[in-house]
XYZ file of C-alpha atoms in Angstrom:
589
model
C -2.531 14.966 109.152
C -4.152 13.728 105.679
C -6.038 10.165 105.927
C -4.468 7.237 104.103
C -5.537 6.984 100.496
C -8.307 4.773 99.937
C -7.143 1.578 98.040
C -8.495 1.100 94.784
C -11.138 -1.728 94.355
C -10.117 -4.560 92.489
C -13.023 -4.549 90.448
C -11.740 -0.868 89.279
C -8.375 -1.793 88.705
C -9.158 -4.938 86.622
C -11.664 -2.479 84.498
C -8.439 -0.040 84.070
C -6.013 -2.727 83.172
C -8.485 -4.287 80.591
C -9.201 -0.923 79.088
C -5.481 -0.375 78.597
C -5.010 -4.106 77.165
C -7.885 -3.389 74.661
C -6.390 -0.239 73.432
C -3.142 -1.991 72.910
C -5.015 -4.862 71.111
C -6.834 -2.206 69.222
C -3.353 -0.584 68.339
C -2.235 -3.848 66.916
C -5.135 -4.624 65.092
C -5.108 -1.071 63.159
C -1.552 -1.484 62.516
C -2.177 -4.836 61.187
C -5.032 -4.298 59.120
C -3.132 -0.963 57.459
C -0.010 -2.888 56.525
C -1.964 -5.773 55.516
C -3.949 -3.493 53.102
C -0.597 -1.672 51.685
C 0.875 -5.208 51.059
C -1.834 -6.485 49.102
C -1.726 -3.205 47.111
C 2.010 -3.644 46.808
C 1.518 -7.205 45.441
C -1.100 -6.278 43.126
C 1.357 -3.743 41.897
C 4.318 -6.475 41.176
C 1.854 -8.632 39.511
C 0.452 -5.726 37.235
C 4.098 -4.985 36.267
C 5.139 -8.776 35.673
C 1.912 -8.969 33.403
C 3.359 -5.926 31.737
C 6.516 -7.365 31.042
C 5.128 -10.450 29.702
C 2.750 -8.237 27.502
C 5.609 -6.173 26.163
C 7.250 -9.443 25.182
C 4.548 -11.066 23.727
C 3.276 -8.066 21.708
C 6.852 -7.727 20.296
C 6.791 -11.149 19.154
C 3.502 -10.558 17.846
C 4.621 -7.409 15.945
C 7.752 -9.442 14.450
C 5.755 -12.179 13.012
C 3.081 -9.815 11.663
C 5.572 -7.840 10.089
C 7.132 -10.579 8.459
C 4.081 -12.032 7.470
C 2.652 -8.801 5.728
C 5.833 -8.486 4.063
C 5.363 -12.134 2.577
C 1.859 -11.226 1.558
C 2.939 -7.890 -0.063
C 5.209 -10.050 -2.292
C 2.899 -12.559 -3.099
C 4.542 -15.371 -1.106
C 8.360 -16.153 -1.830
C 9.888 -18.961 -3.344
C 12.468 -21.410 -1.549
C 14.700 -24.418 -2.480
C 12.798 -27.610 -1.869
C 14.593 -29.568 1.209
C 13.914 -31.597 3.946
C 13.092 -28.318 5.948
C 11.037 -26.863 3.054
C 8.766 -29.274 1.674
C 5.960 -28.013 -0.591
C 2.526 -26.613 1.265
C 0.163 -29.337 0.686
C -2.610 -26.693 1.743
C -1.546 -23.969 -0.674
C -3.551 -23.903 -3.633
C -1.558 -21.773 -6.583
C -1.029 -22.522 -9.950
C 2.482 -21.575 -9.613
C 3.305 -23.102 -6.058
C 6.303 -25.449 -7.427
C 8.579 -24.450 -10.316
C 11.938 -25.295 -11.744
C 14.705 -22.407 -11.767
C 16.817 -21.514 -14.677
C 19.605 -23.764 -13.195
C 17.326 -26.873 -12.741
C 16.747 -26.451 -8.775
C 13.366 -27.192 -7.507
C 11.591 -24.019 -5.809
C 7.967 -23.996 -3.782
C 6.309 -20.997 -2.798
C 6.088 -20.080 0.820
C 2.951 -18.325 1.834
C 2.689 -16.186 5.049
C 1.302 -19.035 7.379
C 3.901 -21.500 6.299
C 6.419 -19.154 6.668
C 5.011 -18.440 10.288
C 5.132 -21.969 11.391
C 8.827 -22.295 10.547
C 9.542 -19.060 12.409
C 7.572 -20.787 15.397
C 9.563 -23.686 15.339
C 13.061 -21.771 15.385
C 11.735 -19.888 18.310
C 10.233 -22.918 20.344
C 13.783 -24.707 19.500
C 16.102 -21.734 20.569
C 14.037 -19.927 23.131
C 11.300 -22.147 24.177
C 8.856 -19.884 22.814
C 5.896 -21.132 20.990
C 4.291 -19.128 18.321
C 1.348 -20.229 16.348
C -1.038 -18.829 13.967
C -4.522 -19.976 14.302
C -7.956 -19.060 13.048
C -11.779 -19.906 13.726
C -11.796 -21.139 10.113
C -8.623 -22.831 9.518
C -7.611 -23.883 5.833
C -4.914 -26.403 7.330
C -6.427 -28.393 10.209
C -3.285 -28.334 12.212
C -3.954 -24.590 12.692
C -7.326 -25.292 14.391
C -7.421 -23.359 17.971
C -7.223 -25.130 21.171
C -9.956 -24.010 23.764
C -7.774 -21.041 25.119
C -7.252 -19.807 21.516
C -10.747 -20.237 20.386
C -11.993 -18.133 23.264
C -9.426 -15.279 22.456
C -10.439 -15.370 18.829
C -13.863 -14.886 20.007
C -13.062 -11.893 22.286
C -11.343 -10.213 19.150
C -14.560 -10.345 17.235
C -16.272 -8.706 20.116
C -13.455 -5.823 19.670
C -10.696 -6.639 22.027
C -7.416 -5.631 21.079
C -5.421 -8.367 22.806
C -5.319 -11.215 25.388
C -2.748 -11.841 27.865
C -3.254 -14.512 30.542
C -0.924 -16.693 33.021
C -1.932 -20.297 32.473
C -1.072 -23.301 34.472
C -0.659 -26.789 33.273
C 0.517 -28.974 35.866
C 3.782 -27.842 37.587
C 4.243 -25.735 34.703
C 2.980 -21.996 34.202
C 3.537 -19.953 30.968
C 2.163 -16.472 29.916
C 0.072 -16.817 26.950
C -0.330 -13.785 24.682
C -2.765 -13.383 21.599
C -3.727 -10.860 19.249
C -5.632 -10.616 16.177
C -4.679 -10.642 12.552
C -6.392 -8.392 10.649
C -6.977 -8.639 6.862
C -5.039 -6.015 4.812
C -4.969 -5.655 1.124
C -2.320 -7.951 0.608
C -3.926 -10.708 2.430
C -6.705 -10.853 -0.413
C -4.266 -12.394 -2.768
C -4.726 -15.586 -1.016
C -7.989 -15.615 1.241
C -10.498 -13.606 -0.945
C -12.104 -16.926 -1.763
C -12.976 -17.119 1.964
C -15.079 -14.203 1.875
C -12.885 -11.988 3.788
C -12.614 -8.095 3.450
C -9.854 -5.545 4.487
C -10.078 -4.978 8.164
C -11.627 -8.273 9.216
C -10.118 -10.692 11.920
C -8.968 -13.600 9.966
C -7.231 -15.239 12.951
C -4.830 -14.499 15.246
C -0.952 -15.367 16.598
C -0.777 -17.113 19.495
C 2.458 -16.788 21.848
C 3.238 -19.294 24.580
C 6.353 -17.850 27.076
C 7.746 -19.693 29.855
C 6.642 -17.612 32.970
C 9.255 -19.404 35.699
C 11.601 -16.409 35.128
C 8.987 -13.590 35.790
C 7.392 -15.507 38.275
C 10.543 -16.154 39.993
C 11.152 -12.315 40.273
C 7.822 -11.720 41.298
C 7.889 -14.223 44.278
C 11.437 -12.374 45.128
C 9.697 -9.096 45.253
C 6.803 -10.270 47.095
C 9.263 -11.686 49.608
C 11.147 -8.505 49.867
C 8.001 -6.342 50.133
C 6.727 -8.766 52.830
C 9.824 -8.540 55.134
C 9.792 -4.688 54.845
C 5.799 -4.318 55.567
C 6.395 -7.022 58.340
C 9.305 -4.519 59.831
C 7.298 -1.455 59.528
C 4.329 -3.108 60.997
C 6.583 -4.359 64.018
C 8.285 -0.747 64.536
C 4.719 0.969 64.407
C 3.071 -1.158 66.732
C 5.787 -1.056 69.335
C 5.720 2.742 68.873
C 2.041 2.673 69.612
C 2.675 0.175 72.276
C 5.120 2.458 73.806
C 2.977 5.611 73.302
C 0.075 4.049 75.268
C 2.430 2.875 78.199
C 3.298 6.409 78.548
C -0.152 7.768 77.979
C -1.087 5.483 80.982
C 1.577 6.391 83.273
C 0.358 9.933 82.677
C -3.099 9.191 83.502
C -2.135 7.599 86.895
C -0.262 10.662 87.720
C -3.417 13.051 86.827
C -5.405 10.773 88.687
C -3.027 10.961 91.514
C -3.049 14.748 91.421
C -6.955 14.803 91.252
C -6.695 12.561 94.323
C -4.518 14.814 96.129
C -6.383 18.103 95.146
C -9.744 16.575 96.587
C -7.788 15.527 99.806
C -6.272 19.327 100.119
C -9.824 20.779 99.574
C -11.561 18.422 102.078
C -8.862 18.852 104.590
C -7.495 22.615 103.855
C -8.885 23.485 107.333
C -6.143 20.981 108.743
C -2.987 21.730 110.201
C -0.185 23.808 108.759
C 2.234 20.815 108.803
C -0.162 18.732 107.099
C -0.362 21.464 104.473
C 3.779 21.660 104.279
C 3.421 17.904 103.817
C 1.054 18.110 101.028
C 3.100 20.712 99.398
C 6.244 18.531 99.740
C 4.644 15.777 97.919
C 3.389 17.950 94.969
C 6.930 19.233 94.606
C 8.062 15.393 94.554
C 5.429 15.135 91.787
C 6.779 17.790 89.697
C 10.110 16.530 89.860
C 9.014 13.380 88.892
C 7.128 14.944 86.263
C 10.317 16.865 84.896
C 12.162 13.402 84.992
C 9.513 11.871 82.740
C 9.651 15.032 80.279
C 13.475 14.453 79.944
C 13.164 11.293 79.458
C 10.445 12.106 76.672
C 12.821 14.461 75.052
C 15.500 11.840 74.673
C 13.054 9.386 73.111
C 12.173 12.475 70.789
C 15.769 12.916 69.985
C 16.315 9.342 69.435
C 12.913 8.746 66.258
C 14.536 12.346 65.025
C 18.316 11.381 64.829
C 17.610 7.723 64.093
C 15.155 8.526 61.185
C 16.011 7.460 57.556
C 14.341 10.508 56.221
C 16.143 14.009 56.248
C 14.192 16.202 58.813
C 14.399 20.001 59.243
C 12.810 22.000 61.848
C 12.563 26.088 61.075
C 11.337 29.083 62.928
C 8.442 30.969 61.859
C 10.914 32.862 59.490
C 11.977 29.661 57.922
C 15.464 29.732 59.640
C 16.536 26.240 60.093
C 17.131 25.599 64.184
C 17.579 21.822 63.832
C 18.429 19.285 61.110
C 19.027 15.240 61.617
C 21.926 13.151 60.325
C 19.813 11.975 57.671
C 19.531 15.516 56.178
C 23.280 15.733 56.305
C 23.772 12.227 54.678
C 21.526 13.478 51.715
C 22.272 16.930 51.006
C 25.892 16.928 51.964
C 25.797 19.843 54.303
C 26.744 19.348 58.086
C 24.477 20.906 61.021
C 26.462 23.708 61.518
C 26.626 24.681 57.818
C 22.980 25.285 57.670
C 21.671 26.346 61.035
C 20.456 29.621 61.359
C 19.904 29.786 57.128
C 16.658 29.168 55.166
C 16.369 26.178 53.076
C 16.909 28.411 50.005
C 20.506 27.548 49.984
C 19.278 24.124 48.549
C 17.213 25.633 45.698
C 18.069 24.019 42.238
C 16.721 27.160 40.055
C 14.295 24.820 38.755
C 11.023 25.899 40.219
C 9.524 29.277 39.674
C 8.346 31.732 42.160
C 4.554 30.581 41.415
C 5.586 26.969 42.462
C 6.762 28.124 45.868
C 3.933 30.508 46.222
C 1.513 27.542 45.901
C 3.439 25.751 48.385
C 3.276 28.499 50.897
C -0.553 29.032 50.275
C -1.025 25.318 51.264
C 0.865 25.830 54.210
C -1.359 28.845 55.119
C -4.664 27.267 54.435
C -4.261 23.602 55.120
C -1.318 23.529 57.178
C 0.593 20.936 55.217
C 2.190 20.514 51.974
C 3.963 17.619 49.906
C 5.346 17.213 46.697
C 8.549 16.656 44.433
C 11.272 19.140 44.382
C 14.539 19.572 42.871
C 17.248 20.539 44.873
C 21.174 21.077 44.993
C 23.620 18.977 46.806
C 26.798 21.049 48.844
C 28.608 19.213 46.025
C 26.448 20.983 43.193
C 24.922 17.951 41.964
C 21.233 17.862 41.523
C 18.726 15.385 42.842
C 14.963 15.046 43.243
C 13.212 14.554 46.558
C 9.934 13.899 47.843
C 9.191 16.537 50.690
C 6.594 16.844 53.291
C 6.105 20.115 55.132
C 3.797 20.764 58.141
C 2.893 23.865 59.773
C 3.609 24.135 63.542
C 1.189 26.546 65.200
C -2.118 28.337 64.000
C -2.330 30.271 60.939
C -2.275 33.660 62.695
C 0.215 32.485 65.397
C 2.834 30.312 63.265
C 5.720 28.744 65.569
C 7.892 27.336 62.608
C 7.863 24.360 60.076
C 9.092 20.703 60.071
C 9.702 19.311 57.026
C 10.641 15.482 55.938
C 12.595 14.601 52.768
C 13.338 11.727 50.798
C 16.080 11.219 47.883
C 14.077 9.861 44.996
C 16.687 10.537 42.045
C 17.417 6.870 41.250
C 13.606 5.972 41.447
C 12.629 8.866 38.965
C 15.871 8.021 36.717
C 14.310 4.536 36.517
C 10.759 5.504 35.808
C 12.035 8.107 33.021
C 13.978 5.318 31.415
C 11.539 2.726 31.469
C 8.993 5.516 30.414
C 11.183 6.294 27.228
C 12.126 2.487 26.309
C 8.392 1.977 26.181
C 7.433 5.046 23.953
C 10.632 4.796 21.375
C 12.306 2.385 18.991
C 15.137 0.703 20.341
C 16.944 1.165 17.137
C 16.634 4.541 15.980
C 15.178 6.278 18.797
C 12.147 7.602 16.899
C 8.759 7.383 18.739
C 7.475 3.961 18.192
C 3.786 2.836 17.483
C 2.512 3.496 20.650
C 3.663 7.100 20.887
C 2.846 7.560 17.375
C -0.894 6.560 18.145
C -0.622 9.072 20.944
C 0.645 11.951 18.765
C -1.899 11.311 15.928
C -4.776 11.289 18.757
C -3.448 14.830 19.928
C -3.359 15.959 16.364
C -6.595 14.856 15.560
C -7.893 16.727 18.813
C -5.996 19.896 18.322
C -7.455 19.762 14.552
C -10.849 19.365 15.770
C -10.700 22.069 18.691
C -8.963 24.560 16.453
C -10.462 23.780 12.847
C -6.830 23.436 11.472
C -5.453 20.749 9.331
C -2.515 18.421 9.464
C -0.952 15.578 7.248
C 0.097 11.893 7.692
C 2.685 10.409 5.686
C 3.363 6.756 5.311
C 6.942 6.145 3.839
C 8.363 2.878 2.917
C 11.894 2.238 1.839
C 12.101 0.310 -1.270
C 14.748 -2.047 -2.126
C 15.911 -2.051 1.793
C 15.925 -6.111 1.910
C 18.618 -6.003 -0.868
C 20.665 -3.616 0.818
C 20.042 -5.878 4.064
C 20.958 -8.849 2.060
C 24.073 -7.566 0.299
C 25.816 -6.040 2.997
C 24.268 -7.698 6.130
C 21.840 -6.960 9.207
C 24.308 -4.498 10.882
C 24.468 -2.573 7.586
C 20.507 -2.392 7.535
C 20.450 -1.201 10.890
C 22.745 1.359 10.427
C 20.866 2.464 7.083
C 17.598 2.526 9.062
C 19.059 5.040 11.802
C 20.474 7.362 9.117
C 17.077 7.244 7.382
C 15.142 8.394 10.700
C 17.774 11.058 10.907
C 17.388 12.276 7.321
C 13.617 12.108 7.849
C 13.958 14.389 11.031
C 15.924 16.784 8.940
C 12.953 17.255 6.517
C 10.413 18.435 8.867
C 9.802 20.773 11.614
C 10.482 20.399 15.495
C 6.976 20.437 16.007
C 6.489 17.531 13.627
C 6.742 13.618 14.373
C 8.678 11.094 12.579
C 8.014 7.302 13.966
C 9.428 4.171 13.252
C 6.337 1.713 12.646
C 8.470 -1.522 12.345
C 10.876 -2.895 9.765
C 11.372 -0.531 7.174
C 8.021 1.296 7.647
C 8.157 5.112 8.925
C 5.465 7.493 9.669
C 5.238 11.254 9.767
C 2.798 13.673 11.137
C 2.879 17.399 9.763
C 1.362 19.501 12.268
C -0.963 22.816 11.022
C -0.195 22.497 7.339
C -0.996 25.503 5.047
C -2.022 23.386 2.304
C -1.314 20.473 -0.067
C 1.637 22.444 -1.572
C 3.467 22.429 1.604
C 2.956 18.884 2.028
C 4.110 18.044 -1.215
C 7.231 20.019 -0.924
C 7.797 17.978 1.991
C 7.098 14.932 0.508
C 9.799 15.754 -2.127
C 12.177 16.678 0.361
C 12.046 13.125 1.785
C 12.082 11.608 -1.582
C 15.340 13.447 -2.342
C 16.858 12.742 1.072
C 16.175 9.122 1.107
C 17.312 8.714 -2.558
C 20.853 9.888 -1.643
C 23.209 7.000 -1.232
C 24.150 5.573 2.110
C 27.712 5.493 2.933
C 27.903 2.509 5.152
C 30.855 0.616 6.559
C 30.726 -2.440 4.196
C 29.611 -0.303 1.299
C 27.170 1.789 -0.174
C 23.296 1.418 -0.197
C 20.771 2.600 -2.520
C 17.018 2.902 -1.553
C 14.084 5.015 -2.490
C 11.252 6.351 -0.600
C 7.532 5.484 -1.694
C 5.197 7.770 0.462
C 1.233 7.753 0.822
C -0.201 10.864 1.858
C -3.623 11.859 3.695
C -4.762 15.105 4.583
C -7.016 15.489 7.782
C -9.783 16.346 8.076
C -9.956 16.278 4.309
C -9.671 12.581 4.144
C -10.968 11.241 7.309
C -11.990 12.638 10.795
C -10.582 9.494 12.904
C -7.295 7.825 13.333
C -8.458 4.344 11.864
C -9.810 6.123 8.586
C -6.480 8.116 8.191
C -4.187 5.101 8.654
C -6.245 2.903 6.563
C -6.276 5.482 3.531
C -2.704 6.622 3.912
C -1.928 2.605 3.762
C -3.999 2.593 0.578
C -2.406 5.500 -0.935
C 1.218 3.616 -0.236
C 0.101 0.520 -1.834
C -0.935 2.279 -4.876
C 2.665 3.921 -4.862
C 4.374 0.551 -4.499
C 2.648 -1.140 -7.150
C 2.769 1.668 -9.420
C 6.573 1.829 -9.694
C 7.587 3.151 -6.355
C 10.146 5.803 -5.391
C 7.647 8.737 -5.676
C 4.604 10.143 -3.377
C 0.735 9.925 -3.704
C -2.109 11.618 -2.073
C -5.105 9.613 -1.456
C -8.147 9.694 -3.458
C -11.579 7.931 -3.054
C -10.557 6.135 -6.328
C -8.181 3.968 -4.224
C -11.170 2.776 -2.434
C -11.842 2.595 1.167
């Protein structure tokens, strides 16, 4: 008979239990650190999204006010009736500030700064948004900057393009946005005496927006994200704890087996009955191990059937051997319909052979691959998924593949929609200023790389305000939309037509043959815009003033080209309008 097992000393038992507790604690700590870092990163992403929304709103208001001011400046100020709301501007020094109309009514000139203040008062009264113009050298004392604005103006002078901050004042939080006002030729009519030159930072427009709604949205997203990360942490930590428990059981079994084997070696000369008894013990142990294996398989079948992501298991020839319910829910196929077939039955036709060759090459070299893939549901609908594939077995002995997939169609659609809105004008659908700047940069890069030439046209609609005032803003919007369509019809598909704001458009003509080609297109644009616009409330007639620069002849950088195209347009506007003009050094720089 085999001797009884020696009891495990209390010290060793305590050491083992202490090691297990340390491993569990370490697992929880690692999970907590991982999900904590992920949560912080997610919150930072949410904060960046909120600031991006605030920046877009502030930039839009700034662009609206800046465009209005430039329109006023280009017209040398406008006259309005003197009223309680429209008193003469005591800070405007102009020999014809106050005049009498032919019918005896008193008129006073409204300059850009005065118009900005009145717009700001309306914006604050209706939307709670404060807009004010300020400068480090204001003409009007009331336009002196507060400390925040003064710092922003100094940053503009150091080259920064805009400033956005979340500012707290007591219990109130606001987003403060500010961008610089640059001197354009029209500004010199009133400010040349102050020593300004075209391109100087004359001041800035400050936009103060209530932040409560965006902060509430941010806090809601943070709370939701925190709850999701907490749940993921609890699940992950629980799984690690469970795995450690299973591992501890297995270690105990292994230790027991080793102890039995040592006793068998020591007592191999013992009686046959004792050997049979030990053999019976081993059989019992194997039965116990088999039960544990069955339990482990049952647990695996439950992290498999209950997974939120779709799971596909294939053999070495990529034939499907197993799918989970989430796969069926995403694709619309029942398990019986896909077993024995390859994942090619989901193919959308959007990916070429090279795409799949790279995927299988990565699986062969690294044993895994992940990325976006377009597939087709059983219904025929296309959807985009994020898929991760791992190889089972060595590269020279592949046993099969396991893939997990998530349906990200809605997220992709939302990303595309946000990206389109950020790059396109909401009225005409044409590229906006931001996308135009990117296209201009690409055209410059291509011209430098290939040694080719391109043209930049500034197109301004003459007498658009008259149509807008006579037929209404809806008719004016309809005219702008059709004007954009006519401009697109005058150029090639590889060219760019963008709306810069108001009734101002820009055209980039890529890879031109010469000045004659550009002039032909400019004439075509002039004829197209001059054709009367048939609108719902009547006919609208406008013309096109066009300023043109050629690259690299007129400049090798974006700022030079934009400035000289604007000078050419300015010369057209002051020379009778309704025609086009190429930039020449005589126009200045």
